[in-house]
CSV table of C-alpha atoms in Angstrom, one decimal:
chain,number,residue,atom,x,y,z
A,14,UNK,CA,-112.0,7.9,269.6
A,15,UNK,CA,-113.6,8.6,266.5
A,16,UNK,CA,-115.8,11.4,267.6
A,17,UNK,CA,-112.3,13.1,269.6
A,18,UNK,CA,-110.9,13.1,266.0
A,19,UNK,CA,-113.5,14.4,264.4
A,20,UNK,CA,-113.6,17.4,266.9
A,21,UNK,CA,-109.9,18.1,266.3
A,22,UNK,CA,-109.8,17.7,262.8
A,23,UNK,CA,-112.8,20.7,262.7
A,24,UNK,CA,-111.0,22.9,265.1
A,25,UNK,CA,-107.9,22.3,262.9
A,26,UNK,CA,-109.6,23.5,259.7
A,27,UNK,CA,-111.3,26.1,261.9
A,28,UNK,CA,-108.5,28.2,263.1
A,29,UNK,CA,-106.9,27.9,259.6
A,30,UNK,CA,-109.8,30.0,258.2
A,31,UNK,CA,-109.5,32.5,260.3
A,32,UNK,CA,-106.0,33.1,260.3
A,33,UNK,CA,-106.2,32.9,256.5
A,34,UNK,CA,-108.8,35.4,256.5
A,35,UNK,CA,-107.1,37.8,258.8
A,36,UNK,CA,-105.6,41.2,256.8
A,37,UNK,CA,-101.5,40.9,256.8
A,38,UNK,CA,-99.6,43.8,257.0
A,39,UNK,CA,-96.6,44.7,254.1
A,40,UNK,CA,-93.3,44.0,255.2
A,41,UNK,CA,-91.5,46.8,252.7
A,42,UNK,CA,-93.5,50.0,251.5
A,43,UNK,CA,-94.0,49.6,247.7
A,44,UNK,CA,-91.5,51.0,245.1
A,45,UNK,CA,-92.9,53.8,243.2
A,46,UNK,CA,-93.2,53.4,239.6
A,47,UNK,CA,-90.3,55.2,236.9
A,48,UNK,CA,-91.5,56.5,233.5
A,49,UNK,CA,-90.1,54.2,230.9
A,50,UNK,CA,-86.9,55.5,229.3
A,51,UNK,CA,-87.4,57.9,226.2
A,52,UNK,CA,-86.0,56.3,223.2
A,53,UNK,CA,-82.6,57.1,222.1
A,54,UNK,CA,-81.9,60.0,219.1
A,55,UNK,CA,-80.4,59.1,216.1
A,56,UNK,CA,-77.8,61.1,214.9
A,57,UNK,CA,-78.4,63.7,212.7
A,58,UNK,CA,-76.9,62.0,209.0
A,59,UNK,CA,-73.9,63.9,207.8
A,60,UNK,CA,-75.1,65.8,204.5
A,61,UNK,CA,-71.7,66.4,203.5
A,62,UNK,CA,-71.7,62.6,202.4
A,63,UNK,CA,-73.8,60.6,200.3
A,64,UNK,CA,-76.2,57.8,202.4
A,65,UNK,CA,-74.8,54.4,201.9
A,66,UNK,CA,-76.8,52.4,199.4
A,67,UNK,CA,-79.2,50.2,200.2
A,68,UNK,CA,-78.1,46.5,201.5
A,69,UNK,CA,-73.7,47.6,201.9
A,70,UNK,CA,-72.8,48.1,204.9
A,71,UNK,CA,-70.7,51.2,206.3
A,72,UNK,CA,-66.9,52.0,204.9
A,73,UNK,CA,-64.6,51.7,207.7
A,74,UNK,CA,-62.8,54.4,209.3
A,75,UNK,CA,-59.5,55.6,207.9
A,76,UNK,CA,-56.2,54.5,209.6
A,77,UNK,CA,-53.8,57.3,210.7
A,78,UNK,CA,-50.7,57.7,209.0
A,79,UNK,CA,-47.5,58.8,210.6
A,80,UNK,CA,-45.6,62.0,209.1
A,81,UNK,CA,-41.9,61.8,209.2
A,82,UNK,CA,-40.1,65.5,208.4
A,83,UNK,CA,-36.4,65.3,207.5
A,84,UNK,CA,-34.6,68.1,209.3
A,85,UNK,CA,-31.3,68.6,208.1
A,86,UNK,CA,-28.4,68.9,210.8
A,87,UNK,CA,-26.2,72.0,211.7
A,88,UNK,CA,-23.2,72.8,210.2
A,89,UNK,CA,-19.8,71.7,212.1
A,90,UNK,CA,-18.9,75.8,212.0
A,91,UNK,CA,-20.3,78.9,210.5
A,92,UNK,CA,-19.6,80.2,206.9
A,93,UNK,CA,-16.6,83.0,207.3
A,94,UNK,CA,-18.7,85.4,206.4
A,95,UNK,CA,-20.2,85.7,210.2
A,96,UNK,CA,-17.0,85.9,211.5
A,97,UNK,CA,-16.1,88.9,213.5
A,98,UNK,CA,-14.4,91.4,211.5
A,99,UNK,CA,-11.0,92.4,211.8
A,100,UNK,CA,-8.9,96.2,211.2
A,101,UNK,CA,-5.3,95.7,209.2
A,102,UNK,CA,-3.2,93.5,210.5
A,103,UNK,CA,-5.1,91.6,212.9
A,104,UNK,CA,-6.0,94.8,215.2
A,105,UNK,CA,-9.2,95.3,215.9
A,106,UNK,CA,-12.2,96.5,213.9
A,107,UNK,CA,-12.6,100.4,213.9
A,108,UNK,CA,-15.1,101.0,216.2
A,109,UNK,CA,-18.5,103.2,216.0
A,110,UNK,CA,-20.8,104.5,218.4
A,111,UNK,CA,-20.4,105.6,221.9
A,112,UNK,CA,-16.9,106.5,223.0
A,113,UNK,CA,-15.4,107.8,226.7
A,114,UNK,CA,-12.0,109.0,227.2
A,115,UNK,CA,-10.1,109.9,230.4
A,116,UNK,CA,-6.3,112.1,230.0
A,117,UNK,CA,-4.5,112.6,232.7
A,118,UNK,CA,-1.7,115.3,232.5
A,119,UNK,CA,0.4,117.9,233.5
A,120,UNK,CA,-0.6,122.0,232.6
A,121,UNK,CA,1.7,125.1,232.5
A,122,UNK,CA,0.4,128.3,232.2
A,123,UNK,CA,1.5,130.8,229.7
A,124,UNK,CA,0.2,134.3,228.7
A,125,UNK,CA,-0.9,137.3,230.9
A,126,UNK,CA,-4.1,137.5,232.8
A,127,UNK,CA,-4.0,141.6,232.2
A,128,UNK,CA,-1.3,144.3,230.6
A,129,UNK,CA,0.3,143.9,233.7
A,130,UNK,CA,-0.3,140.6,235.6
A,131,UNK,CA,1.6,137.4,234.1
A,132,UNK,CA,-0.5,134.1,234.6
A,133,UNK,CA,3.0,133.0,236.2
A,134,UNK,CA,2.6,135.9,238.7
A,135,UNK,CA,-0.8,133.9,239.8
A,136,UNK,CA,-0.9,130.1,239.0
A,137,UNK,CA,1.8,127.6,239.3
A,138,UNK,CA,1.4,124.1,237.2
A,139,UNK,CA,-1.6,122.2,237.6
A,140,UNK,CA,-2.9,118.3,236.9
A,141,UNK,CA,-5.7,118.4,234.8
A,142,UNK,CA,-8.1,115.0,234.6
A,143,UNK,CA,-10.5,115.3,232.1
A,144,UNK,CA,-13.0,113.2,230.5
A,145,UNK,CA,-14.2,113.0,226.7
A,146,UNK,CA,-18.3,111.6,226.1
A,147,UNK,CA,-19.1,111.1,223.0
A,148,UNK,CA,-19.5,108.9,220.0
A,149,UNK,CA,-17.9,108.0,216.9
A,150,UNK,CA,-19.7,109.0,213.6
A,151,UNK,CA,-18.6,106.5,211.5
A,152,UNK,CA,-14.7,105.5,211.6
A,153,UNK,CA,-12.6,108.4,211.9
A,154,UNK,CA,-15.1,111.3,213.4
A,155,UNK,CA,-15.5,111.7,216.8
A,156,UNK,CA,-18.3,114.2,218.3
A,157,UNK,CA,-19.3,115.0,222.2
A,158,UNK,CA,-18.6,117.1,225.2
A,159,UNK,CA,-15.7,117.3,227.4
A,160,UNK,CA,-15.7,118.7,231.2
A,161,UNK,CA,-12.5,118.6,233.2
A,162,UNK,CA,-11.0,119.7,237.0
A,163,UNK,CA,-7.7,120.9,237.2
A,164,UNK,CA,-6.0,121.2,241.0
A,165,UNK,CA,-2.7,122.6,241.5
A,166,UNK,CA,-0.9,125.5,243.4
A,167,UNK,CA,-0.2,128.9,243.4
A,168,UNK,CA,2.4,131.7,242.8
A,169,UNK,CA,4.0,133.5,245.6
A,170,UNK,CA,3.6,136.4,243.8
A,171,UNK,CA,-0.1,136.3,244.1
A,172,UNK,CA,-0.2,135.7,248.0
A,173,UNK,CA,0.3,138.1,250.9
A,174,UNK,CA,3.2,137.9,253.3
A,175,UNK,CA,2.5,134.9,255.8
A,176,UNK,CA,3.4,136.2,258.8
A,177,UNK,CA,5.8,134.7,261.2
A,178,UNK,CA,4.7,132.0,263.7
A,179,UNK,CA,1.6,131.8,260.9
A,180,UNK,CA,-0.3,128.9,259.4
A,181,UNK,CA,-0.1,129.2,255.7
A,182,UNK,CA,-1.5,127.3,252.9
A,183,UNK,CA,-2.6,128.0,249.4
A,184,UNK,CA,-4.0,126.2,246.0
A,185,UNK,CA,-5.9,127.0,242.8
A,186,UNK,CA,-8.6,124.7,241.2
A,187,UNK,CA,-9.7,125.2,237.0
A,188,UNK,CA,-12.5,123.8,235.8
A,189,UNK,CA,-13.3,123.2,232.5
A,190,UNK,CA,-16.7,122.1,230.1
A,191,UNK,CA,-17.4,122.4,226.7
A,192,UNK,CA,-17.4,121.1,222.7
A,193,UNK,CA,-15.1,119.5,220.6
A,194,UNK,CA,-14.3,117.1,217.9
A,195,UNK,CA,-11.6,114.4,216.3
A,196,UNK,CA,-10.1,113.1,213.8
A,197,UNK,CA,-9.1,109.5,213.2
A,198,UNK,CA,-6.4,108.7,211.0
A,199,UNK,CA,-6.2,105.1,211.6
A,200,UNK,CA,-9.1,103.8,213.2
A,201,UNK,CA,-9.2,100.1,211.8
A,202,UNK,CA,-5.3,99.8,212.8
A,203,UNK,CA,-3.4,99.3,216.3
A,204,UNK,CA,-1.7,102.5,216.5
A,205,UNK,CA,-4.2,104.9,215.8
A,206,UNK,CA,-2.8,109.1,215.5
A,207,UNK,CA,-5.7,111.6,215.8
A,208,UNK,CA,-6.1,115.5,216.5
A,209,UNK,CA,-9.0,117.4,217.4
A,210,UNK,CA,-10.5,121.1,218.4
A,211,UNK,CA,-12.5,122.2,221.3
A,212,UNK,CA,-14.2,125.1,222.7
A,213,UNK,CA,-16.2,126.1,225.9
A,214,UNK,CA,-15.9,128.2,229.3
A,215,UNK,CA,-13.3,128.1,231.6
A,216,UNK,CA,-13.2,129.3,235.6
A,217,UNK,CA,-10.0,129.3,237.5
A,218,UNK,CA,-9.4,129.9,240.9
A,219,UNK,CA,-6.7,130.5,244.3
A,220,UNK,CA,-7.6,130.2,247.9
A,221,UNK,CA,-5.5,130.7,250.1
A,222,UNK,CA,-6.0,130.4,254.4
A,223,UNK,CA,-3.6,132.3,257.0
A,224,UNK,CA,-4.6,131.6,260.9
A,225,UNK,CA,-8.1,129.9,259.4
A,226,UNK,CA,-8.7,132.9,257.5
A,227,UNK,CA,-9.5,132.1,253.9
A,228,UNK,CA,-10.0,134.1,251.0
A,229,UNK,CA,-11.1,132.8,247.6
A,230,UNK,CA,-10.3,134.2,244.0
A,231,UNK,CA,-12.3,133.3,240.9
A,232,UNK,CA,-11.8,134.2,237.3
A,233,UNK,CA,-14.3,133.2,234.5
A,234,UNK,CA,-13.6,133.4,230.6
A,235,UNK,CA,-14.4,132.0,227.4
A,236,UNK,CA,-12.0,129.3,226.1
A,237,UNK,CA,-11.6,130.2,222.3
A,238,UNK,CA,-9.6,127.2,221.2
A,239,UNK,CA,-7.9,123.8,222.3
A,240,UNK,CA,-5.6,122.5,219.9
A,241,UNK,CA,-5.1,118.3,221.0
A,242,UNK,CA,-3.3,115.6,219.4
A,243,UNK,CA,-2.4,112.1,220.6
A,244,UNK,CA,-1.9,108.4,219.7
A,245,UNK,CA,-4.0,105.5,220.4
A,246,UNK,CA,-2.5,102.5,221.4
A,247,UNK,CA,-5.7,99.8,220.6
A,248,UNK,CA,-4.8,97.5,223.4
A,249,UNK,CA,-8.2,95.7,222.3
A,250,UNK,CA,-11.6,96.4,220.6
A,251,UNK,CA,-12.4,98.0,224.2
A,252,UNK,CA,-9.5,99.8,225.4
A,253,UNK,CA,-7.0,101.9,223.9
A,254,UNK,CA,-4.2,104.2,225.7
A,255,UNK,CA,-1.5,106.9,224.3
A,256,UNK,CA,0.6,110.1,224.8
A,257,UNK,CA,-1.7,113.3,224.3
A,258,UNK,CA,-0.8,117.2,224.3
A,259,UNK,CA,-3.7,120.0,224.4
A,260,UNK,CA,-3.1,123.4,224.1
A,261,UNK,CA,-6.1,126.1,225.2
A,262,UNK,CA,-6.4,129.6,224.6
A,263,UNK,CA,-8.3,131.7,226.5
A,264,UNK,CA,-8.8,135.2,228.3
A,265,UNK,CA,-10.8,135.5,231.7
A,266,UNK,CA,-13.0,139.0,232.0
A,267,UNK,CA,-14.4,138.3,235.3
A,268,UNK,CA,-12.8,138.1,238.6
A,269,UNK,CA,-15.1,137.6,242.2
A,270,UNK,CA,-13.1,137.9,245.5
A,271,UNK,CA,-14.9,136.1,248.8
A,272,UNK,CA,-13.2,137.4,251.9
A,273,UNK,CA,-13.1,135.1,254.9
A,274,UNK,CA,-16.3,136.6,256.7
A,275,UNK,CA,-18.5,136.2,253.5
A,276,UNK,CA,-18.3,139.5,251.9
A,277,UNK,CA,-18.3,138.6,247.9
A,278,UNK,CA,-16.8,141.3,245.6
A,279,UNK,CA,-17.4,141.5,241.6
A,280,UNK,CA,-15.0,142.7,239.4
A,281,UNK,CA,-14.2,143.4,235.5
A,282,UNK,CA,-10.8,142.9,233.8
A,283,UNK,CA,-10.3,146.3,232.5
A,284,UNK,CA,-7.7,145.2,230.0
A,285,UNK,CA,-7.7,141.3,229.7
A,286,UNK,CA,-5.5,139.8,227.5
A,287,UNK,CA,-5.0,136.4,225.9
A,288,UNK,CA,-3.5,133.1,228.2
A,289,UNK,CA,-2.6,129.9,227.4
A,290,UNK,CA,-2.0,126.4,229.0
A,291,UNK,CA,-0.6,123.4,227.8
A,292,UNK,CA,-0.5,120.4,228.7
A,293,UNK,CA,1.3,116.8,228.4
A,294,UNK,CA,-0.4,113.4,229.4
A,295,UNK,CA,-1.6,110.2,228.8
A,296,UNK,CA,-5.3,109.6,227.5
A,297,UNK,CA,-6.9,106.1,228.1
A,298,UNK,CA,-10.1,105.2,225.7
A,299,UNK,CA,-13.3,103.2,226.0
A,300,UNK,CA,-13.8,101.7,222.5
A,301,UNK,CA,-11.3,103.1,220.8
């Protein structure tokens, strides 16, 4: 038994050598190596302050502090002074600036067109509607344009005889541009009287159509004068409305007759003569 023992006991310590001495292969590749970590940089010291001395250690930082402002409250209602102002009497405040009126009337003509020719002989009444632009230059002064259309019919002295078993019609047309200006009395107050003066161009006209056939008349002329006057009714601080009456004198020089195939003919007054219309309406106002 011995020498079994002994033969087991060297292959033992046999096979351990040579697995000992037998290369082993790494189970995980090795790490690779990092560069140690660069020392940290002080911060610059603040030059604004002195160092600390030696051996006390650093003040603490400052505490922040809340700011209370006092902000007074609003007033219940505003001083009277930025109340709206008023005119007399509780109407309202004159107004300034721009300014539109519309009148709306009734015109009869007076006057001759020539020596010999009435304006009766020619135009019958008319409605004129015309409209005043402009704006007020302080209270009382009014400046700006007006331009107006005035239909309405014709004489039977001026038309030829319809014949009988005829279709007959006839109407004239005015139209009217130019300047003017007014005068406020009252502007600040509810009833408000004012007059004023205008001048610019007026053309007039008759047509007048028998079996389809029309023929056109047209006189041209300067209007030398309108003589108006009314009272404003201030409703409000944007409306006003009132009675107005304009008279106009003027004189046409130029006539043009347009046949009903086209043909136009040109003529001169040889002896014009003054004519006048006048009118009677009512005159409503933007910002009176």
């Amino acid at each position: 038994m011995k020498p079994i023992s002994l033969a087991l006991s060297l292959a033992a310590v046999t096979l351990s050598s040579a697995v000992l001495a037998a290369p082993q292969a790494p189970l995980e590749p090795p790490l690779p190596e990092l560069p140690p970590p660069a020392p940290a940089e002080a911060p610059a010291p603040d030059e604004s302050s002195p160092p600390p001395a030696v051996g006390t250690a650093p003040a603490p930082a400052p505490t922040p502090q809340t700011i209370y402002v006092y902000v007074p409250a609003l007033p219940v209602a505003w001083p009277r002074s930025y109340a709206e102002p008023t005119g007399v009497n509780g109407a309202p405040a004159a107004s300034t600036g721009f300014q539109l009126g519309i009148r709306i009337g009734y015109a009869v003509p007076f006057g001759s067109l020539t020596r010999s020719s009435p304006m009766t002989d020619t135009f019958n009444g008319q409605v004129p509607i015309t409209f005043d632009i402009g704006g007020k230059f302080g209270k009382n002064v009014f400046l700006g344009a007006y331009f107006g259309i005035a239909p309405g019919g014709v004489a039977s002295a001026a038309l030829p005889g319809c014949p009988s078993n005829a279709q007959c019609t006839a109407s004239s047309a005015a139209v009217r541009f130019g300047a003017q200006i007014q005068y406020n009395f009252l502007p600040d107050r509810g009833i408000n009287p004012w007059i004023g003066y205008g001048i610019g161009i007026e053309a007039n006209g008759i047509s007048y159509t028998i079996n389809n056939q029309t023929t056109d008349e047209s006189m041209f002329g300067p209007e030398y004068g309108h003589f108006m006057g009314g009272v404003d009714f201030r409703l409000g601080k944007v409306v006003g409305l009132g009675p107005y009456v304009d008279f106009s004198l003027g004189r046409y020089n130029d006539t043009s007759i347009t046949d009903s195939d086209g043909t136009r003919h040109d003529y001169t007054f040889t002896h014009p003569t003054l004519h006048e219309w006048l009118q009677i309406g009512v005159r409503g106002v933007i910002f009176p």
